[in-house]
Amino acid sequence: LYLLAAFTGMRRGEYAGLRWANVRFNAGTLTFVETRLYSGGDVYVAEPKAKASVRTIELATDVVAALAQALSTMLYYGFLLTGFSRRD
């Protein structure tokens, strides 16, 4: 997942706010729709401050492949993820 951060120039809150549902593997895109913020010992989910921060970007082929491998590994070991389950 370091590839994702390195190749996209994402902000820390954007990276923390990602969900698997934001990744379109076939299209090779990633959509930013929320951020996660840490304040006062709590984590908050929020919309980005600027409307321009809600965007869809194209991903490099290597990044899509790395994300697909990460998702496959997580599903194999039974991690439950938003919108994905090994039982589906």
Backbone as a printed PyTorch tensor [residue, N CA C, xyz], in Angstrom:
tensor([[[  0.8080,  -1.2020,   0.0000],
         [  0.0000,   0.0000,   0.0000],
         [  0.8540,   1.2710,   0.0000]],

        [[  2.1470,   1.0920,   0.2450],
         [  3.0400,   2.2450,   0.1350],
         [  3.0750,   2.7550,  -1.3010]],

        [[  2.9140,   1.8440,  -2.2540],
         [  2.8600,   2.2610,  -3.6600],
         [  1.7220,   3.2460,  -3.8830]],

        [[  0.5920,   2.9670,  -3.2770],
         [ -0.5690,   3.8330,  -3.4370],
         [ -0.2570,   5.2450,  -2.9580]],

        [[  0.3130,   5.3490,  -1.7850],
         [  0.6470,   6.6710,  -1.2460],
         [  1.7230,   7.3570,  -2.0880]],

        [[  2.7070,   6.5980,  -2.5280],
         [  3.8170,   7.1790,  -3.2860],
         [  3.4060,   7.6420,  -4.6770]],

        [[  2.5460,   6.8840,  -5.3530],
         [  2.2020,   7.1940,  -6.7360],
         [  1.0370,   8.1810,  -6.8800]],

        [[  0.2910,   8.4260,  -5.8150],
         [ -0.8880,   9.2810,  -5.9510],
         [ -0.7280,  10.6580,  -5.3330]],

        [[  0.2220,  10.8410,  -4.4300],
         [  0.3700,  12.1280,  -3.7640],
         [ -0.7830,  12.4230,  -2.8170]],

        [[ -1.4100,  11.3790,  -2.3160],
         [ -2.5450,  11.5440,  -1.4110],
         [ -2.1260,  12.1900,  -0.1010]],

        [[ -3.0690,  12.8720,   0.5080],
         [ -2.8480,  13.4220,   1.8340],
         [ -3.0880,  12.3160,   2.8610]],

        [[ -2.5310,  12.4810,   4.0330],
         [ -2.6470,  11.4700,   5.0950],
         [ -4.1070,  11.1450,   5.4240]],

        [[ -4.9450,  12.1550,   5.5440],
         [ -6.3580,  11.9350,   5.8580],
         [ -7.0980,  11.2180,   4.7410]],

        [[ -6.7140,  11.5000,   3.4950],
         [ -7.3230,  10.8180,   2.3470],
         [ -6.9510,   9.3420,   2.3590]],

        [[ -5.6890,   9.0750,   2.6100],
         [ -5.2120,   7.6940,   2.6510],
         [ -5.9580,   6.9110,   3.7290]],

        [[ -6.1010,   7.5240,   4.9030],
         [ -6.7910,   6.8600,   6.0180],
         [ -8.2880,   6.6970,   5.7570]],

        [[ -8.8550,   7.5500,   4.9050],
         [-10.2850,   7.4970,   4.6310],
         [-10.6920,   6.5520,   3.5160]],

        [[ -9.7320,   5.8900,   2.8830],
         [-10.0630,   5.0050,   1.7640],
         [-10.7600,   3.7310,   2.2090]],

        [[-11.6060,   3.2540,   1.3380],
         [-12.2740,   1.9610,   1.5110],
         [-12.0950,   1.1870,   0.2180]],

        [[-12.1920,  -0.1150,   0.3030],
         [-12.0630,  -0.9230,  -0.9100],
         [-13.1100,  -0.5430,  -1.9410]],

        [[-14.2710,  -0.1030,  -1.4990],
         [-15.3290,   0.2880,  -2.4320],
         [-14.9360,   1.5020,  -3.2710]],

        [[-13.8970,   2.2390,  -2.8450],
         [-13.4240,   3.4060,  -3.5950],
         [-12.5340,   3.0230,  -4.7790]],

        [[-12.1100,   1.7630,  -4.8250],
         [-11.2080,   1.3000,  -5.8800],
         [-12.0250,   0.6070,  -6.9740]],

        [[-11.8450,   1.0540,  -8.1950],
         [-12.4590,   0.4110,  -9.3600],
         [-11.3390,  -0.2940, -10.1110]],

        [[-11.2040,  -1.5890,  -9.8300],
         [-10.0870,  -2.3490, -10.3980],
         [-10.1360,  -2.3920, -11.9170]],

        [[-11.2990,  -2.6580, -12.4910],
         [-11.3990,  -2.7610, -13.9540],
         [-11.0950,  -1.4430, -14.6500]],

        [[-11.5010,  -0.3490, -14.0410],
         [-11.2570,   0.9720, -14.6270],
         [ -9.8760,   1.5120, -14.2580]],

        [[ -9.2680,   0.9430, -13.2130],
         [ -7.9670,   1.4290, -12.7660],
         [ -8.0480,   2.8000, -12.1330]],

        [[ -9.1250,   3.0340, -11.3580],
         [ -9.3160,   4.3460, -10.7480],
         [ -9.5530,   4.2300,  -9.2430]],

        [[ -9.3940,   5.3530,  -8.5880],
         [ -9.6140,   5.4700,  -7.1580],
         [-10.3710,   6.7690,  -6.9200]],

        [[-11.4330,   6.7120,  -6.1320],
         [-12.2460,   7.8930,  -5.8540],
         [-12.0980,   8.2900,  -4.3940]],

        [[-11.7990,   9.5540,  -4.1630],
         [-11.7040,  10.1040,  -2.8150],
         [-13.0310,  10.7500,  -2.4640]],

        [[-13.6740,  10.2760,  -1.4000],
         [-14.9480,  10.8560,  -1.0060],
         [-15.0000,  11.2480,   0.4690]],

        [[-14.0300,  10.7840,   1.2650],
         [-14.0240,  11.1360,   2.6770],
         [-12.6040,  11.1060,   3.2200]],

        [[-12.4350,  11.7250,   4.3710],
         [-11.1420,  11.7270,   5.0420],
         [-11.3560,  11.2520,   6.4760]],

        [[-10.2780,  10.8550,   7.0960],
         [-10.3120,  10.5220,   8.5180],
         [ -9.3720,  11.4840,   9.2180]],

        [[ -9.8570,  12.0270,  10.3200],
         [ -9.0990,  13.0010,  11.0930],
         [ -8.9160,  12.4940,  12.5130]],

        [[ -7.7760,  12.7860,  13.1050],
         [ -7.4990,  12.4280,  14.4910],
         [ -7.4300,  13.7100,  15.2950]],

        [[ -8.2760,  13.8070,  16.3100],
         [ -8.2910,  15.0190,  17.1250],
         [ -8.7390,  14.6750,  18.5390]],

        [[ -7.9770,  15.1020,  19.5040],
         [ -8.3580,  14.9020,  20.8980],
         [ -8.4930,  13.4420,  21.2920]],

        [[ -7.7280,  12.5740,  20.6520],
         [ -7.7800,  11.1590,  20.9860],
         [ -8.8700,  10.3770,  20.2700]],

        [[ -9.6310,  11.0500,  19.4270],
         [-10.7090,  10.3950,  18.6810],
         [-10.4480,  10.4740,  17.1810]],

        [[-11.0260,   9.5170,  16.4510],
         [-10.9270,   9.5060,  14.9970],
         [-12.2930,   9.8870,  14.4320]],

        [[-12.2960,  10.8210,  13.5000],
         [-13.5190,  11.2980,  12.8790],
         [-13.4810,  11.0480,  11.3780]],

        [[-14.6160,  10.6680,  10.8220],
         [-14.7600,  10.5510,   9.3730],
         [-15.4960,  11.7970,   8.9100]],

        [[-14.9550,  12.4490,   7.8850],
         [-15.5540,  13.6960,   7.4180],
         [-15.4320,  13.8040,   5.9090]],

        [[-16.2500,  14.6800,   5.3480],
         [-16.0980,  15.0090,   3.9330],
         [-14.8810,  15.9110,   3.7980]],

        [[-14.2140,  15.8620,   2.6610],
         [-13.0850,  16.7730,   2.4630],
         [-13.5250,  18.2320,   2.5950]],

        [[-12.6160,  19.0760,   3.0440],
         [-12.9360,  20.4910,   3.2330],
         [-13.3040,  21.1830,   1.9280]],

        [[-12.5800,  20.8850,   0.8760],
         [-12.8230,  21.5210,  -0.4230],
         [-13.5540,  20.5580,  -1.3550]],

        [[-14.5170,  21.0740,  -2.1000],
         [-15.2420,  20.2320,  -3.0510],
         [-14.3190,  19.6400,  -4.1030]],

        [[-13.2510,  20.3410,  -4.4370],
         [-12.2920,  19.8470,  -5.4290],
         [-11.5310,  18.6210,  -4.9270]],

        [[-11.5460,  18.3910,  -3.6010],
         [-10.8520,  17.2280,  -3.0460],
         [-11.6150,  15.9270,  -3.2950]],

        [[-12.9100,  16.0240,  -3.5980],
         [-13.6850,  14.8390,  -3.9870],
         [-13.3910,  14.6280,  -5.4570]],

        [[-12.6300,  13.5780,  -5.7450],
         [-12.1640,  13.3850,  -7.1130],
         [-11.8710,  11.9210,  -7.3880]],

        [[-11.7490,  11.6020,  -8.6510],
         [-11.3600,  10.2750,  -9.0980],
         [-10.0570,  10.4070,  -9.8630]],

        [[ -9.1110,   9.5490,  -9.5280],
         [ -7.8110,   9.5880, -10.1980],
         [ -7.5340,   8.2360, -10.8500]],

        [[ -6.7200,   8.2740, -11.8950],
         [ -6.2770,   7.0410, -12.5440],
         [ -5.0710,   6.5020, -11.7990]],

        [[ -5.0010,   5.1800, -11.6880],
         [ -3.8970,   4.5280, -11.0010],
         [ -2.9680,   3.8490, -11.9990]],

        [[ -1.6930,   3.8220, -11.6860],
         [ -0.7320,   3.0870, -12.5000],
         [ -1.0670,   1.5960, -12.4340]],

        [[ -0.7700,   0.8870, -13.5000],
         [ -1.0660,  -0.5440, -13.5780],
         [ -0.4350,  -1.3110, -12.4140]],

        [[  0.7900,  -0.9630, -12.0430],
         [  1.4610,  -1.6390, -10.9270],
         [  0.7330,  -1.4080,  -9.6070]],

        [[  0.1730,  -0.2300,  -9.4260],
         [ -0.5590,   0.0810,  -8.1990],
         [ -1.8510,  -0.7240,  -8.1560]],

        [[ -2.5600,  -0.8160,  -9.2710],
         [ -3.7960,  -1.6170,  -9.3310],
         [ -3.4760,  -3.0780,  -9.0160]],

        [[ -2.4010,  -3.5960,  -9.5920],
         [ -2.0130,  -4.9880,  -9.3370],
         [ -1.6690,  -5.2080,  -7.8610]],

        [[ -0.9570,  -4.2610,  -7.2530],
         [ -0.6080,  -4.3800,  -5.8350],
         [ -1.8440,  -4.3310,  -4.9540]],

        [[ -2.7990,  -3.4590,  -5.2760],
         [ -4.0430,  -3.3890,  -4.5130],
         [ -4.8560,  -4.6740,  -4.6620]],

        [[ -4.9120,  -5.2100,  -5.8770],
         [ -5.6390,  -6.4600,  -6.1130],
         [ -5.0080,  -7.5960,  -5.3100]],

        [[ -3.6900,  -7.6480,  -5.2580],
         [ -2.9980,  -8.6770,  -4.4810],
         [ -3.2790,  -8.5090,  -2.9870]],

        [[ -3.2510,  -7.2760,  -2.5090],
         [ -3.5300,  -7.0130,  -1.0950],
         [ -4.9570,  -7.4370,  -0.7370]],

        [[ -5.9160,  -7.1140,  -1.5890],
         [ -7.2970,  -7.4960,  -1.3410],
         [ -7.4530,  -9.0120,  -1.3620]],

        [[ -6.8430,  -9.6610,  -2.3280],
         [ -6.9020, -11.1200,  -2.4300],
         [ -6.3380, -11.7820,  -1.1750]],

        [[ -5.2140, -11.2900,  -0.6950],
         [ -4.5900, -11.8410,   0.5100],
         [ -5.4770, -11.6420,   1.7250]],

        [[ -6.0660, -10.4560,   1.8600],
         [ -6.9480, -10.1830,   2.9990],
         [ -8.1760, -11.0810,   2.9720]],

        [[ -8.7500, -11.2700,   1.8140],
         [ -9.9170, -12.1350,   1.6960],
         [ -9.5480, -13.5950,   1.9790]],

        [[ -8.4020, -14.0170,   1.5190],
         [ -7.9480, -15.3890,   1.7350],
         [ -7.8460, -15.7020,   3.2250]],

        [[ -7.3240, -14.7410,   3.9880],
         [ -7.1480, -14.9620,   5.4120],
         [ -8.3780, -14.6000,   6.2320]],

        [[ -9.4710, -14.2350,   5.5590],
         [-10.7460, -14.0520,   6.2340],
         [-11.0060, -12.7000,   6.8460]],

        [[-10.2270, -11.6870,   6.4690],
         [-10.5210, -10.3490,   6.9640],
         [-11.8390,  -9.8770,   6.3710]],

        [[-12.6800,  -9.2870,   7.1890],
         [-13.9340,  -8.7170,   6.6910],
         [-13.6920,  -7.2720,   6.3250]],

        [[-14.0460,  -6.9190,   5.1010],
         [-13.8200,  -5.5680,   4.6020],
         [-15.1290,  -5.0020,   4.0990]],

        [[-15.2570,  -3.7140,   4.1220],
         [-16.4600,  -3.0630,   3.6350],
         [-16.7370,  -3.4770,   2.2040]],

        [[-17.8840,  -4.1020,   2.0100],
         [-18.3040,  -4.4590,   0.6630],
         [-17.7020,  -5.7470,   0.1210]],

        [[-16.8310,  -6.4010,   0.8850],
         [-16.2100,  -7.6220,   0.4040],
         [-16.2470,  -8.6780,   1.5190]],

        [[-16.4450,  -9.9120,   1.1410],
         [-16.3970, -11.0130,   2.0940],
         [-15.9740, -12.2680,   1.3680]],

        [[-15.2170, -13.1130,   2.0190],
         [-14.7870, -14.3620,   1.4070],
         [-15.9800, -15.2670,   1.1530]],

        [[-17.0500, -15.0620,   1.8660],
         [-18.2440, -15.9020,   1.7510],
         [-19.1750, -15.4700,   0.6150]],

        [[-18.9460, -14.2900,   0.0460],
         [-19.8200, -13.7910,  -1.0360],
         [-19.6170, -14.5720,  -2.3220]]])
